[in-house]
Amino acid sequence: MSFAEHRERLYQTLAENTLVIAYAGIPIHTNEDEYLDFVVNSQYFYLTGLERESTAFLAYKTAETVREILFIEEPDPLSERWTGKMPTKEEVQEISGIKDVRYTDGLEGAISSFMGRSRVEQAYFDMYRCHMNDLPDYNLVMAERFHQAYPHVILKDLRTACAPLREQKDAEEVERIRKALNITRQGLEYVMKNLKPGMMEYQVQADFEYTCRRLGARRQAFPTIAGSGINGCMMHYETNHCQVQDGSLILLDLGAKYENYSSDITRTYPANGKFSPRQREIYELVLKANEAVAAAARPGITTKDLNDIACQVLGEGLVAMGMIQDASEVHKYYMHSVSHPMGIDVHDISLAGDVLQPGWVISDEPGLYIDEEAIGIRIEDDLLITENGCEVLSKDIIKDPDAIEAFMA
Ligand SMILES: [Mn+2]
């Protein structure tokens, strides 16, 4: 399915007399003349396939038709001298399938023209805010500006409208995730070849990210977590500044991002290449939960159901080891939930309580975190929900403890 088909799916859900305005966004300034790496707005990307900053997309749906216009910056020889070639109208037409491409200096005029001559009743902007204290995203700023100018038009949230569409991946999106996973697999193999006690956690991180970059991933899907020993017991440890001790485990939660789609994998390795009997005992319990979740994942159940399965397997195992009295105490050693949707974003857009459907891609990531023994183990795979069950997209990334030991030997 092409990006044009993503738009077509959106239009089918919209009422007539509806305007859609989506901005790629602008680079975020830090200090002096430095900016953060540009990250495109996910709704804009989903609808256009474009990752170029300072571009925008406008669509207007009437009873009869949908008008689509894409706005890009006019290529300018001076800018190109400093920062490289800018995309041309032909190039963005090819990627997005949008025929009417104009330059951004015409955007306000185009909005004014639609507002002046058409009966616009509602307008969709991405108005997402993660935390109340966050600075507003560019799309939210532009939504507020629009609302000031046209207070009679009902504003609606483009992100919410895109959620059910983005949850269900098409073949091209799954293919991009497979490519990201293929890079992540090779990165982890490079890590296993080089891992030894005495390394710094950030060196393990560097081995992984070096491979990702060499294989064409432009960025990581999220900050790499490389937690050895007790650090593996912190869910989102990403300082990675400690030395990896002999006899410890290192928990690696990481993923390449490729063609703007994410992979999200966790593997836990013995620093010296061999699990201790106790480490292996815990590892095998986490692996059992990981496999139970993959065996249960299918259309018709929820990620909460999957988490209940993980809790049951982990809880029963901990009771059998005498670590807790009752399976309900599992949260003493397992503090997160087992699954989240993934796609363009590593924690991808979803509507709470949604039931799994074919085409969803979700994580499968049980873990156990035993502070008193400095054992933190998580095993995470990425699952594609199919008609009858699921496909483990990350099945080639080894996780069997014997296979890990053989690979590291
Ligand atoms: Mn995850």
Coordinates of C-alpha atoms in Angstrom, one line a residue, residues 201 224-228 231-232 234-242:
E201 CA 28.5 -0.2 28.8
T224 CA 20.1 2.5 23.4
I225 CA 19.8 0.8 26.9
A226 CA 22.9 -1.1 27.8
G227 CA 22.6 -2.0 31.5
S228 CA 25.0 -4.4 33.1
N231 CA 21.7 -1.5 36.0
G232 CA 19.7 -4.1 34.0
M234 CA 16.2 -0.3 35.7
M235 CA 13.6 -0.2 33.0
H236 CA 14.9 2.7 31.0
Y237 CA 18.5 3.0 32.1
E238 CA 20.3 4.8 29.3
T239 CA 23.3 6.5 30.9
N240 CA 25.5 3.4 30.0
H241 CA 28.5 4.7 31.9
C242 CA 29.4 1.7 34.1

